[in-house]
mmCIF file of C-alpha atoms in Angstrom:
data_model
loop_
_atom_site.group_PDB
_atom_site.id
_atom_site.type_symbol
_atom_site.label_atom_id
_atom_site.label_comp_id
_atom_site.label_asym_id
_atom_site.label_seq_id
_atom_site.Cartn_x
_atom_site.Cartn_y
_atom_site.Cartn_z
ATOM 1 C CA UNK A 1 -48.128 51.367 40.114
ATOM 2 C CA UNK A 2 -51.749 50.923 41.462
ATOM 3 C CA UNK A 3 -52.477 54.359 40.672
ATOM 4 C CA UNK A 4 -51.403 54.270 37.224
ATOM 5 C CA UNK A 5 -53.597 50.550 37.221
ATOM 6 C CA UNK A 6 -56.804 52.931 38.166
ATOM 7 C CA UNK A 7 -55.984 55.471 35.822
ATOM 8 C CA UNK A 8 -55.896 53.324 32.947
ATOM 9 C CA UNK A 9 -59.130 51.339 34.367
ATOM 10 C CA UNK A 10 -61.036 54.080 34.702
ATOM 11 C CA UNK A 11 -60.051 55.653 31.080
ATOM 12 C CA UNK A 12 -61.262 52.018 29.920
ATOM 13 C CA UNK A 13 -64.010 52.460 31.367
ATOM 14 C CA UNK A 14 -64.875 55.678 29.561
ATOM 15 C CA UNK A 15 -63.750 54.719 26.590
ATOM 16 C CA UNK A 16 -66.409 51.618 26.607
ATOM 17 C CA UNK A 17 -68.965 53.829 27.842
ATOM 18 C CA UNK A 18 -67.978 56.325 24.920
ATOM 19 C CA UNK A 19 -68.470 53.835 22.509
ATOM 20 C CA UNK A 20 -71.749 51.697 23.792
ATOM 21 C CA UNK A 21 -74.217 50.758 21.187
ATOM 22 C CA UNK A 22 -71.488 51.383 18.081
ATOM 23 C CA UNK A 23 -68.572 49.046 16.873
ATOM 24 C CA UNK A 24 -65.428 49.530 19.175
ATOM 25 C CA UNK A 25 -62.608 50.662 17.302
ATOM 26 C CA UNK A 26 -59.776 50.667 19.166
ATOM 27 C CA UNK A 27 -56.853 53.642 18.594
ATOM 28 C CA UNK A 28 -53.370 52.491 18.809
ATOM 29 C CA UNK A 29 -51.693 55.680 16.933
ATOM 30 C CA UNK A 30 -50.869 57.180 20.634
ATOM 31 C CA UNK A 31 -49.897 54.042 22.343
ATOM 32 C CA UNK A 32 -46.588 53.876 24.142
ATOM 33 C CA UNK A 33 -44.032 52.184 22.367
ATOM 34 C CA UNK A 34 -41.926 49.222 24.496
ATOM 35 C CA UNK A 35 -38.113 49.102 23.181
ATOM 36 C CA UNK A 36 -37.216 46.225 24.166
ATOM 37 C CA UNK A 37 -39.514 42.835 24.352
ATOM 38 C CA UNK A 38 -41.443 41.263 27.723
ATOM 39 C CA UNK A 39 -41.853 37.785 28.799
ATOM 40 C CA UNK A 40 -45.149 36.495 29.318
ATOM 41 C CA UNK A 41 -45.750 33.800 31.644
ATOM 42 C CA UNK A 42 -49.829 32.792 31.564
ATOM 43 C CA UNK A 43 -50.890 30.723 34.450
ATOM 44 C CA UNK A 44 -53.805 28.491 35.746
ATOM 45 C CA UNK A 45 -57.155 28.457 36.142
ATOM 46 C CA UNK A 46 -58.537 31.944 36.409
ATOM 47 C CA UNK A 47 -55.575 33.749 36.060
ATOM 48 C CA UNK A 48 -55.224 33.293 32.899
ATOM 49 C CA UNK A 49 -58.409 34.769 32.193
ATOM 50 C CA UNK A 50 -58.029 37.641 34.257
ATOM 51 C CA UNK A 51 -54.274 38.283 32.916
ATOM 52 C CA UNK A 52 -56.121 38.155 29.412
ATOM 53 C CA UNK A 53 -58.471 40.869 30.380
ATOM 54 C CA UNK A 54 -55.854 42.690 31.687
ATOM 55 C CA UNK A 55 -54.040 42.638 28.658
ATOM 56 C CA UNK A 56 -56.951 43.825 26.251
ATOM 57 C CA UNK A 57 -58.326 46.883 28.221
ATOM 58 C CA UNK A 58 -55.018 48.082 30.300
ATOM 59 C CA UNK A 59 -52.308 47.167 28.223
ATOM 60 C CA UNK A 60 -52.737 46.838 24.284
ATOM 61 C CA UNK A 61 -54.481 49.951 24.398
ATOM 62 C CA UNK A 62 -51.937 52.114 25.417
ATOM 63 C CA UNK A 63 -48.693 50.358 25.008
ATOM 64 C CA UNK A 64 -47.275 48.438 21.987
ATOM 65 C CA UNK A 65 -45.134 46.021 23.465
ATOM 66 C CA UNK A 66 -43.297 42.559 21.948
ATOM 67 C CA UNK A 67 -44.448 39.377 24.061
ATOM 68 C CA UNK A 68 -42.859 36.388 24.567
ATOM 69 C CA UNK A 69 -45.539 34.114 25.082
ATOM 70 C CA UNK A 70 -44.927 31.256 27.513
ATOM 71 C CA UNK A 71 -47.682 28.736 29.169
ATOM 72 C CA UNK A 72 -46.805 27.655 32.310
ATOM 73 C CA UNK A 73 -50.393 25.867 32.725
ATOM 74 C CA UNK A 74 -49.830 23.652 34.309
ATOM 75 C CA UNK A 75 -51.114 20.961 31.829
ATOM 76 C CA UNK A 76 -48.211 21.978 29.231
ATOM 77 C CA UNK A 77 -45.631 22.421 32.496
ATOM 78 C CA UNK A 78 -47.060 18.573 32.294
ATOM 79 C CA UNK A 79 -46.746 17.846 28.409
ATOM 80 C CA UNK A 80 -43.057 19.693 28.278
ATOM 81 C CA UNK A 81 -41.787 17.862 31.692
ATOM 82 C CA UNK A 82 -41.211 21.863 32.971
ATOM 83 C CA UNK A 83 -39.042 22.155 30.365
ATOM 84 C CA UNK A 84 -41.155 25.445 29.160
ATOM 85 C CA UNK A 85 -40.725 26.886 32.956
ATOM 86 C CA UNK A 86 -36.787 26.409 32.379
ATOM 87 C CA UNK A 87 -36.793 28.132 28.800
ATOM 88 C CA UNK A 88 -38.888 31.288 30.049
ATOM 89 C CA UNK A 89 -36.919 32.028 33.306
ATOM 90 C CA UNK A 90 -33.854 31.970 30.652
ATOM 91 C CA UNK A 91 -35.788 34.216 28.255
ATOM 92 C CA UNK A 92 -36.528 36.352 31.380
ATOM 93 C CA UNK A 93 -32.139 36.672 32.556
ATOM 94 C CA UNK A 94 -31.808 37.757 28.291
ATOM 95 C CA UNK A 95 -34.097 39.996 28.154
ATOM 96 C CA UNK A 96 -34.637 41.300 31.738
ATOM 97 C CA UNK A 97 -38.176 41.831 32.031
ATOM 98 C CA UNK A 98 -41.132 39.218 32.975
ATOM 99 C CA UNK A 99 -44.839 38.940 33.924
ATOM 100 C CA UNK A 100 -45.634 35.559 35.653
ATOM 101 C CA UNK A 101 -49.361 34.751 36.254
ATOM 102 C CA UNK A 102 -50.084 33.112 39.058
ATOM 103 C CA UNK A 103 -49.756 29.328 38.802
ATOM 104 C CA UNK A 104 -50.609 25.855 40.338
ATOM 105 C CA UNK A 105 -47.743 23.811 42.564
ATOM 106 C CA UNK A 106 -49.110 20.567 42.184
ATOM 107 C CA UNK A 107 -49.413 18.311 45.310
ATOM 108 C CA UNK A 108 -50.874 14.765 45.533
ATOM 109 C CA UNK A 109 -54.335 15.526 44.672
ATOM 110 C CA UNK A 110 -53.118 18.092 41.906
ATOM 111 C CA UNK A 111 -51.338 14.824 40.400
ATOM 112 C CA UNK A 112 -54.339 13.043 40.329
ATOM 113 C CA UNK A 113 -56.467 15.498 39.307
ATOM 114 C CA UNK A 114 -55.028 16.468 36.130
ATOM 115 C CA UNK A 115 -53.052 12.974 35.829
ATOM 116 C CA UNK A 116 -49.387 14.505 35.727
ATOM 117 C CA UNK A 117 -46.213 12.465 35.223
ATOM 118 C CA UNK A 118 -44.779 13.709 38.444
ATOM 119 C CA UNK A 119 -45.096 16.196 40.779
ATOM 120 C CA UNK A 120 -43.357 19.002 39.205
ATOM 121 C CA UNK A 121 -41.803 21.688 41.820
ATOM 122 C CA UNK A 122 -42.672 25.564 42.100
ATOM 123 C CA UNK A 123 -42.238 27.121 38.892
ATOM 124 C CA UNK A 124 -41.620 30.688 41.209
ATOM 125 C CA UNK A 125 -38.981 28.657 42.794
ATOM 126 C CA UNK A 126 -37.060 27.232 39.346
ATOM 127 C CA UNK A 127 -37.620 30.605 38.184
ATOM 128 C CA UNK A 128 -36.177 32.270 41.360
ATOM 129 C CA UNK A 129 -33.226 29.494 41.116
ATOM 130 C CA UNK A 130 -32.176 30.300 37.737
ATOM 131 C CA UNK A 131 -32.228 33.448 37.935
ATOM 132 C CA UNK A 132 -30.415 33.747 41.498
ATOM 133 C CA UNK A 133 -32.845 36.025 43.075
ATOM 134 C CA UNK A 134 -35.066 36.026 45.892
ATOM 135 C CA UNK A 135 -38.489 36.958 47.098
ATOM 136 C CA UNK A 136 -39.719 38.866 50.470
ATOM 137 C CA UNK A 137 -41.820 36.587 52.785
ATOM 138 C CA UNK A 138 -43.874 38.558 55.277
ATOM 139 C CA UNK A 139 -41.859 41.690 56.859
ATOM 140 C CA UNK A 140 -40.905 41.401 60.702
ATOM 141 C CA UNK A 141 -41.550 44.627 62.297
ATOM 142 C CA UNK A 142 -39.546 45.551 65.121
ATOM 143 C CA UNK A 143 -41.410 48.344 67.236
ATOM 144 C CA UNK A 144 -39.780 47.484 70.448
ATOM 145 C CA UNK A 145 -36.071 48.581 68.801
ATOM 146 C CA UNK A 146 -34.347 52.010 70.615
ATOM 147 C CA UNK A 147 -34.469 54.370 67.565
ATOM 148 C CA UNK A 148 -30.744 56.461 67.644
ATOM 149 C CA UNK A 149 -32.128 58.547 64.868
ATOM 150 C CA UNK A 150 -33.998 61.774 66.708
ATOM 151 C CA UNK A 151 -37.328 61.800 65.498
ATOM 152 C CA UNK A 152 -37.827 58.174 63.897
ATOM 153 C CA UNK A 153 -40.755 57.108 64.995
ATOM 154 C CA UNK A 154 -41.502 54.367 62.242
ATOM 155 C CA UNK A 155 -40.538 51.070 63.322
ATOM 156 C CA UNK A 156 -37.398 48.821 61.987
ATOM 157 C CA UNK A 157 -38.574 46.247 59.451
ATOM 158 C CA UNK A 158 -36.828 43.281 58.104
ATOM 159 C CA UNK A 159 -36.976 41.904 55.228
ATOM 160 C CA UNK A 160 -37.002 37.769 55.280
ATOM 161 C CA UNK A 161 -35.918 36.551 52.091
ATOM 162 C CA UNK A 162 -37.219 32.861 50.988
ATOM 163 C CA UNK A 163 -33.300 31.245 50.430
ATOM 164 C CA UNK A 164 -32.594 27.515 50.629
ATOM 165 C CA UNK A 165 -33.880 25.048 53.123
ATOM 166 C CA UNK A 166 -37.612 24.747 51.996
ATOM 167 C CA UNK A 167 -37.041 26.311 49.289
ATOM 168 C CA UNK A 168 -34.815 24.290 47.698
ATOM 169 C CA UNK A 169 -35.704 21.393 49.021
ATOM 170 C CA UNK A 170 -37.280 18.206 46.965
ATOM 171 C CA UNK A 171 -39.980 16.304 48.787
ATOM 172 C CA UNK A 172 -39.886 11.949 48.567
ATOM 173 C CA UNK A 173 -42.442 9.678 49.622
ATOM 174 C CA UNK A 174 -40.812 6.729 51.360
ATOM 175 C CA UNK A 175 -42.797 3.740 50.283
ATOM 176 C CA UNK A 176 -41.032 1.092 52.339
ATOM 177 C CA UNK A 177 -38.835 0.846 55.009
ATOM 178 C CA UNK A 178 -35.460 0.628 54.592
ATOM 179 C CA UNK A 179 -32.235 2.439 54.676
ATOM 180 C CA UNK A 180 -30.307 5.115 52.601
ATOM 181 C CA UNK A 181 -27.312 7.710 53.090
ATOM 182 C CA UNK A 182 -25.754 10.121 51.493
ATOM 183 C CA UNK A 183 -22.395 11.587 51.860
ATOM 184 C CA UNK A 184 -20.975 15.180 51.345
ATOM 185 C CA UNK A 185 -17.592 16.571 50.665
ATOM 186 C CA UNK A 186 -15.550 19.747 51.717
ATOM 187 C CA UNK A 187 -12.991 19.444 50.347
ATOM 188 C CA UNK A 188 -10.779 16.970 52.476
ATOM 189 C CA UNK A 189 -12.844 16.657 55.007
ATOM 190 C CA UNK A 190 -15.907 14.435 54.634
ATOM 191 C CA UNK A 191 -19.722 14.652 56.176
ATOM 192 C CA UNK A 192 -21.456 11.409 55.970
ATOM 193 C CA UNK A 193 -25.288 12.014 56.700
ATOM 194 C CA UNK A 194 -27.367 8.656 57.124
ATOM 195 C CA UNK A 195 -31.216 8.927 56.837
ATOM 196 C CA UNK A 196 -32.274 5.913 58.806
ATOM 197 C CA UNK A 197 -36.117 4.974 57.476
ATOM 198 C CA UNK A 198 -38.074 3.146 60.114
ATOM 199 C CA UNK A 199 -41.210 3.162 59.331
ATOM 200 C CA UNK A 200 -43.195 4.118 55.833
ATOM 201 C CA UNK A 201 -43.281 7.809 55.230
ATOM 202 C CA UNK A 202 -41.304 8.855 57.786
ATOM 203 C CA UNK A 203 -37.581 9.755 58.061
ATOM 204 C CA UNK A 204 -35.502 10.140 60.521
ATOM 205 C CA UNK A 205 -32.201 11.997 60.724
ATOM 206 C CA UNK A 206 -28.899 10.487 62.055
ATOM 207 C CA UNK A 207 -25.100 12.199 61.349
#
């Protein structure tokens, strides 16, 4: 994929030499023609800049391709209450194929910042949820594993997928001390798992 990326860059960059100095006229009559429709996710900050440029030199040029447009800013994740993150990870299961541009998981300061209802999770993660997949974290090589295969002399690598815990998780801000629990069912048999707060901010774990 990166070659094909350079490729295209570096007929773009002909091309605009080619046409310095004179009106750029743009041929579509050989593009590529997409069957089927692609979901665009634009970003923050920069991205969306750079995912624009991307679009008019590397893309248009040479493909004609549908896009759903989606803004997962995170302003309008703000004005929609992530309802627009929801509706394009949907779009994305119907019709199979998405670009997401990188995007902002607000924390405190991002709250403040850009004065935001809430603190409104990982759109990669509601995406990821929805659509019940999963995503690599960094590789574990394993150089010091026998090899049984004569010759293999690359080593094992496993693949850690990002799946519950963190991931899933929902961050709270205790305020005040005090005391909450929550209980779980399996079917007949019942878990009851107390969170005992004793001081602000802090949790602590008792089943």
């Amino acid at each position: 994929m990166a070659g094909v990326f350079t490729k295209l860059l570096r007929n773009s960059q002909l091309q605009n030499k080619l046409t310095c100095g004179s009106t750029q006229s743009r041929k579509y009559a050989s593009r590529v023609v997409a069957k089927n429709p692609v979901v665009e996710m634009d970003g923050d900050e920069m991205t969306r800049i750079i995912w624009e440029k991307i679009k008019e030199r590397l893309i248009f040029p040479y493909v004609k391709v549908e896009c759903l447009y989606y803004d997962l800013g995170l302003p309008h994740r703000d004005q929609t209450n992530d309802q627009v993150t929801i509706d394009a990870a949907h779009a994305i299961k119907e019709h199979n194929v998405g670009i997401k541009c990188a995007t902002i998981t607000p924390d405190e300061q991002r709250v403040e910042e850009f004065n935001l209802k809430k603190m409104w999770p990982s759109p990669n993660g509601t995406i990821r949820n929805i659509l019940g997949g999963t995503v690599f974290r960094e590789p574990i090589l394993c150089k010091n594993i026998p090899k049984l295969v004569p010759g293999w002399t690359y080593p094992i690598i496993i693949g850690r997928h990002a799946h519950g815990d963190q991931y899933k998780a929902t961050d709270i801000i205790v305020d005040k001390p005090g005391k909450t629990s929550r209980q779980r069912h399996n079917g007949l048999i019942g878990l009851r798992t107390d969170y005992g707060c004793n001081r602000l901010g802090r949790i602590s774990l008792h089943i």
